[in-house]
Structure formats: structure tokens, C-alpha cells
Short mmCIF file of C-alpha atoms in Angstrom, two decimals:
data_model
loop_
_atom_site.label_atom_id
_atom_site.label_comp_id
_atom_site.label_asym_id
_atom_site.label_seq_id
_atom_site.Cartn_x
_atom_site.Cartn_y
_atom_site.Cartn_z
CA VAL R 1 48.70 -24.40 26.76
CA SER R 2 45.03 -25.37 27.01
CA MET R 3 44.13 -22.74 24.39
CA SER R 4 46.88 -24.05 22.13
CA ASN R 5 45.60 -27.61 22.55
CA LEU R 6 42.07 -26.43 21.82
CA TYR R 7 43.16 -24.96 18.48
CA SER R 8 45.47 -27.84 17.57
CA ASN R 9 42.93 -30.58 18.20
CA SER R 10 39.72 -28.94 16.97
CA ILE R 11 38.27 -28.33 13.52
CA PHE R 12 36.77 -24.91 12.80
CA TRP R 13 34.59 -23.82 9.87
CA ILE R 14 36.16 -20.64 8.50
CA ASP R 15 34.97 -18.25 5.78
CA VAL R 16 37.00 -18.78 2.59
CA ASP R 17 37.49 -15.02 2.14
CA LYS R 18 39.23 -14.85 5.54
CA ILE R 19 41.93 -17.35 4.45
CA HIS R 20 44.95 -15.88 2.68
CA PRO R 21 47.64 -17.77 0.74
CA ASN R 22 50.81 -18.80 2.52
CA PRO R 23 53.71 -16.63 1.25
CA TYR R 24 55.94 -19.68 1.74
CA GLN R 25 53.80 -21.92 -0.48
CA PRO R 26 56.34 -23.53 -2.84
CA ARG R 27 53.74 -24.56 -5.39
CA ARG R 28 53.09 -22.29 -8.37
CA GLU R 29 51.49 -24.56 -10.98
CA PHE R 30 47.86 -25.63 -10.54
CA GLU R 31 46.25 -27.59 -13.39
CA ASN R 32 42.75 -26.26 -14.09
CA ASP R 33 41.34 -29.66 -15.12
CA LYS R 34 42.48 -31.29 -11.88
CA LEU R 35 41.15 -28.36 -9.83
CA GLN R 36 37.78 -28.74 -11.56
CA ASP R 37 37.76 -32.49 -10.81
CA LEU R 38 38.51 -31.76 -7.16
CA ALA R 39 35.77 -29.09 -7.09
CA ASN R 40 33.27 -31.63 -8.45
CA SER R 41 34.34 -34.13 -5.78
CA ILE R 42 33.98 -31.49 -3.06
CA ARG R 43 30.45 -30.69 -4.26
CA MET R 44 29.51 -34.37 -3.98
CA TYR R 45 31.37 -35.48 -0.87
CA GLY R 46 32.61 -32.32 0.89
CA ILE R 47 36.20 -31.76 2.02
CA LEU R 48 37.46 -35.03 3.45
CA GLN R 49 40.68 -33.60 4.92
CA PRO R 50 40.63 -30.21 6.71
CA LEU R 51 42.94 -27.41 5.63
CA THR R 52 45.68 -26.25 7.99
CA VAL R 53 45.83 -22.54 8.82
CA SER R 54 47.40 -20.22 11.37
CA ARG R 55 45.65 -17.33 13.11
CA VAL R 56 46.74 -13.81 12.14
CA GLU R 57 45.37 -10.97 14.27
CA LYS R 58 45.57 -7.53 12.69
CA MET R 59 44.86 -4.08 14.01
CA LYS R 60 42.00 -2.26 12.27
CA ASP R 61 42.04 1.47 11.50
CA ASP R 62 39.59 2.10 14.35
CA GLY R 63 41.93 0.43 16.83
CA GLY R 64 40.02 -2.85 17.07
CA MET R 65 41.40 -6.30 16.22
CA VAL R 66 40.36 -8.48 13.29
CA THR R 67 41.24 -12.16 12.95
CA ASP R 68 42.35 -13.53 9.58
CA TYR R 69 43.91 -16.87 8.72
CA GLU R 70 47.03 -17.72 6.78
CA LEU R 71 47.02 -20.97 4.82
CA ILE R 72 49.72 -23.47 5.71
CA ALA R 73 48.50 -26.53 3.82
CA GLY R 74 45.66 -27.12 1.39
CA GLU R 75 45.83 -24.49 -1.35
CA ARG R 76 44.38 -26.88 -3.94
CA ARG R 77 41.48 -27.67 -1.63
CA LEU R 78 40.90 -23.94 -0.97
CA ARG R 79 40.93 -23.06 -4.69
CA ALA R 80 38.66 -25.98 -5.55
CA SER R 81 36.28 -25.04 -2.71
CA LYS R 82 35.92 -21.55 -4.19
CA ILE R 83 35.19 -23.08 -7.61
CA ALA R 84 32.62 -25.36 -5.95
CA GLY R 85 30.93 -22.30 -4.40
CA LEU R 86 31.68 -23.09 -0.74
CA THR R 87 31.60 -20.13 1.62
CA GLN R 88 33.26 -21.96 4.52
CA VAL R 89 35.86 -24.74 4.75
CA PRO R 90 36.93 -27.00 7.66
CA CYS R 91 40.31 -26.04 9.10
CA VAL R 92 42.76 -27.10 11.78
CA VAL R 93 44.16 -23.92 13.35
CA ARG R 94 47.81 -23.89 14.40
CA VAL R 95 49.18 -21.28 16.81
CA GLY R 96 52.69 -20.08 17.58
CA ASP R 97 54.39 -20.99 14.26
CA ASP R 98 57.15 -18.71 13.03
CA SER R 99 57.82 -18.10 9.32
CA LEU R 100 60.34 -20.95 9.10
CA MET R 101 57.88 -23.44 10.55
CA LYS R 102 55.16 -22.27 8.13
CA MET R 103 57.53 -22.74 5.20
CA GLU R 104 58.61 -26.19 6.38
CA LEU R 105 55.01 -27.29 6.86
CA ALA R 106 53.99 -26.04 3.41
CA ILE R 107 56.89 -27.77 1.65
CA ILE R 108 56.65 -30.99 3.62
CA GLU R 109 52.89 -31.19 3.04
CA ASN R 110 53.40 -30.82 -0.71
CA LEU R 111 56.32 -33.25 -0.83
CA GLN R 112 54.33 -35.88 1.04
CA ARG R 113 51.56 -35.52 -1.53
CA GLU R 114 54.13 -35.49 -4.38
CA ASP R 115 52.37 -32.34 -5.60
CA LEU R 116 55.51 -30.36 -6.38
CA ASN R 117 57.13 -30.55 -9.80
CA SER R 118 60.93 -30.70 -9.95
CA ILE R 119 61.35 -26.93 -10.42
CA GLU R 120 59.03 -26.03 -7.54
CA ARG R 121 60.85 -28.54 -5.34
CA ALA R 122 64.26 -27.10 -6.28
CA ARG R 123 63.11 -23.52 -5.68
CA ALA R 124 61.65 -24.51 -2.32
CA PHE R 125 64.98 -26.08 -1.35
CA GLN R 126 66.77 -22.94 -2.59
CA ARG R 127 64.67 -20.79 -0.23
CA PHE R 128 65.82 -22.95 2.67
CA VAL R 129 69.41 -22.24 1.60
CA THR R 130 69.16 -18.51 0.89
CA GLU R 131 66.59 -17.38 3.48
CA PHE R 132 67.27 -19.75 6.35
CA LYS R 133 70.91 -20.72 5.70
CA TYR R 134 70.27 -24.47 5.80
CA THR R 135 72.89 -26.85 4.44
CA HIS R 136 71.87 -29.48 1.88
CA ALA R 137 72.29 -32.13 4.59
CA GLN R 138 69.97 -30.24 6.97
CA ILE R 139 67.33 -29.90 4.25
CA GLY R 140 67.63 -33.62 3.51
CA ALA R 141 67.16 -34.46 7.18
CA LYS R 142 63.99 -32.30 7.32
CA MET R 143 62.57 -33.95 4.21
CA GLY R 144 63.65 -37.53 4.90
CA LYS R 145 65.94 -37.40 1.85
CA SER R 146 69.68 -37.75 1.33
CA ARG R 147 72.03 -34.80 0.95
CA GLU R 148 72.71 -36.00 -2.63
CA TYR R 149 68.99 -35.89 -3.43
CA VAL R 150 68.81 -32.25 -2.33
CA SER R 151 72.00 -31.30 -4.19
CA ASN R 152 70.85 -33.04 -7.38
CA SER R 153 67.42 -31.39 -7.09
CA LEU R 154 69.04 -27.95 -6.84
CA ARG R 155 71.28 -28.51 -9.89
CA ILE R 156 68.26 -28.13 -12.18
CA LEU R 157 68.14 -24.40 -11.39
CA GLN R 158 71.41 -23.99 -13.36
CA LEU R 159 69.40 -24.53 -16.56
CA PRO R 160 68.30 -21.45 -18.55
CA GLU R 161 64.86 -20.01 -17.82
CA ASN R 162 63.40 -21.04 -21.20
CA ILE R 163 64.27 -24.69 -20.50
CA LEU R 164 62.80 -24.49 -16.99
CA THR R 165 59.61 -22.99 -18.46
CA ALA R 166 59.37 -25.83 -21.00
CA LEU R 167 59.79 -28.35 -18.18
CA SER R 168 57.05 -26.76 -16.06
CA GLU R 169 54.74 -26.69 -19.11
CA GLY R 170 55.39 -30.38 -19.85
CA LYS R 171 57.13 -29.76 -23.20
CA ILE R 172 60.11 -31.75 -21.97
CA SER R 173 60.28 -34.37 -19.22
CA GLU R 174 62.35 -34.35 -16.05
CA GLY R 175 64.44 -37.13 -17.62
CA HIS R 176 65.41 -34.80 -20.47
CA THR R 177 67.08 -32.43 -18.01
CA ARG R 178 69.91 -34.94 -17.41
CA PRO R 179 71.43 -34.73 -20.91
CA LEU R 180 70.79 -30.97 -20.98
CA MET R 181 72.72 -30.64 -17.72
CA MET R 182 75.65 -32.46 -19.37
CA LEU R 183 75.95 -29.45 -21.71
CA ILE R 184 75.72 -26.79 -19.00
CA ASP R 185 79.05 -25.28 -20.10
CA ARG R 186 78.12 -25.48 -23.82
CA PRO R 187 75.09 -23.13 -24.03
CA GLU R 188 74.82 -23.09 -27.84
CA GLU R 189 74.87 -26.87 -28.15
CA GLN R 190 72.58 -27.15 -25.13
CA ASP R 191 70.05 -24.92 -26.91
CA VAL R 192 70.28 -26.99 -30.12
CA LEU R 193 69.66 -30.20 -28.16
CA PHE R 194 66.78 -28.56 -26.28
CA LYS R 195 65.11 -27.60 -29.58
CA GLU R 196 65.59 -31.13 -30.93
CA ILE R 197 63.88 -32.52 -27.81
CA VAL R 198 60.94 -30.11 -28.16
CA PHE R 199 60.41 -30.17 -31.92
CA LYS R 200 61.65 -33.65 -32.91
CA LYS R 201 60.23 -35.26 -29.74
CA ILE R 202 63.42 -37.27 -29.24
CA SER R 203 63.56 -39.68 -26.32
CA VAL R 204 65.60 -39.28 -23.14
CA ARG R 205 67.91 -42.09 -24.28
CA GLU R 206 68.53 -40.45 -27.66
CA ALA R 207 69.14 -37.07 -25.99
CA GLU R 208 71.69 -38.69 -23.66
CA ARG R 209 73.42 -40.32 -26.63
CA ILE R 210 73.71 -36.94 -28.38
CA ALA R 211 74.99 -35.22 -25.23
CA ARG R 212 77.63 -37.92 -24.70
CA LYS R 213 78.71 -37.60 -28.34
CA ILE R 214 79.18 -33.85 -27.94
CA ALA R 215 81.29 -34.53 -24.82
CA VAL R 216 83.40 -37.07 -26.77
CA GLU R 217 83.86 -34.62 -29.66
CA ARG R 218 85.13 -32.02 -27.19
CA ILE R 219 87.81 -34.47 -26.03
CA ARG R 220 88.66 -35.54 -29.59
CA LYS R 221 89.43 -31.95 -30.60
CA PHE R 222 92.56 -32.26 -28.48
CA GLU R 223 93.57 -35.63 -29.98
CA PRO R 224 95.65 -35.08 -33.17
CA THR R 225 95.79 -38.82 -33.98
CA ASP R 226 92.22 -39.08 -35.37
CA ASP R 227 91.95 -40.96 -38.65
CA PRO R 228 90.98 -38.42 -41.36
CA GLU R 229 89.17 -41.16 -43.31
CA ILE R 230 86.86 -41.86 -40.37
CA ILE R 231 86.18 -38.14 -39.91
CA GLU R 232 85.38 -37.82 -43.63
CA MET R 233 83.07 -40.85 -43.43
CA GLU R 234 81.26 -39.35 -40.41
CA GLU R 235 80.74 -36.06 -42.25
CA LEU R 236 79.40 -37.88 -45.33
CA LEU R 237 76.93 -39.89 -43.21
CA GLN R 238 75.88 -36.76 -41.32
CA GLU R 239 75.03 -35.05 -44.60
CA THR R 240 73.21 -38.15 -45.88
CA PHE R 241 71.09 -38.79 -42.79
CA GLY R 242 70.75 -35.19 -41.60
CA THR R 243 71.75 -36.12 -38.05
CA ARG R 244 74.87 -36.48 -35.92
CA VAL R 245 77.01 -39.56 -36.63
CA HIS R 246 79.92 -40.95 -34.63
CA ILE R 247 82.01 -43.93 -35.74
CA ASP R 248 83.98 -45.84 -33.12
CA ARG R 249 87.07 -47.76 -34.22
CA LYS R 250 86.86 -51.35 -32.99
#
């Protein structure tokens, strides 16, 4: 216990080339400009908050032991430190963590910093479900979020890969995923709306209006009482304006 306390409460300076990425790190996107800004700050002021690592002892070919470190929290700081030319970084060393604890710590640390984008967050939650068999409610309890928040976060992974890529690259916003999700069972129309968002730069509100209209049209196809004059007028206006038009009878 005393050794554990020593590691938990002390800060060690560790060679950067001895620290390896955490395989449970949920974050995949690192903006180069922000990393460079952090590297400049580290050059001027040093690392203000130590990284968190765990000890990993490995057997060498000659039978001896070598100590490496696995990163739990602080990948941005580690990457920026390398850019800044640091050879050592301050670390808090944790001992006795299993793989689940390492994953939880990595995700929680990122969530607390709001560093994860919506896709990274959803994929991190998905790993809890598939690899550790957590329910959405259990994940919510771990993260201080509601079950609904976790379920809604995971829904985004139902979108096609090209839309998820556009979201991670900032070509569409997280708000745009709501109307796209409304068309999850209409892939062709979903793709058309996605392209309109990307190329016409339409707003979230406009995208939601279009998605709702498509949903209404789906219902109207089963309503034989539609006024043919209104339908004809809609088609004429659609041709004139080059966009979708819906006329409500009031």
C-alpha cells in the first residue's frame, strides 16, 4: 500500500519515448494548429498539469525487466511536448488499473475537458457496450449523464460513414445530424439532403424543414384525398424556384 501511495501522490519526470499511447484513448482527431499553440505555451511556461500514466513492466530478450509507461490521460500534452522538443514530461503514475479502469479514465478525462467530438464520444460509449457489456444507464452513471444522453449520443453511429467523416472534418455541424437522422430509413433522400447541407451551406433550421417535408410527403402518398390543383401548384413553384415547395391548406 505504501508503494501504491508513493506512486499515486508523487510526480515523476519520465522520458517521452518511454510513454506509449493508451489503446483505450477515445480521441482520434487532433488539430495541428491547436497542438502547435499548446507546444508554444509549453515552451514558455512548461507543463502546468502532469500527465497520468500507468507502469508497464516487460520482459526483455535477455531475461531482464524493462519499465515502460502507458498513457492514461494527456495525449495532447504528450504530442505537444514532443513538438516543443521536451525529452521528459511530469507524470502521475497509477498502479493496479485494469483495462476497464484505463478506458474509463481516458474517456472521463476527455469528457471533462470537452475534448471529444460527438463521433469520438459515441464510439467511446459503443466500446463500453460491446467490450464491457455496460447498459446505457450504467454508462450514464459513470459519466454523470442521463441514460437518454447516452442513447442519443449512440444514435449518431447509425449515419453512413461519409456523413460521419464530414462531421468529424467540420463540413457539417452536430446540429445538422438531427434532420439527417430523421431520414435514416430513406438513404437516397438522406444523401440528397446531406449534399445540400455541404454544398449549399443550408442552415440546421432549413435542413430540419426539408426533412419534415419529406416525412409529410411520405404520409401524403397514402392519402388519396389530396387536391390535384395544390399538387400542380407545388410542382410549378418547385420548377420556378428550383427548390422543394409545400403548400398547406388553411
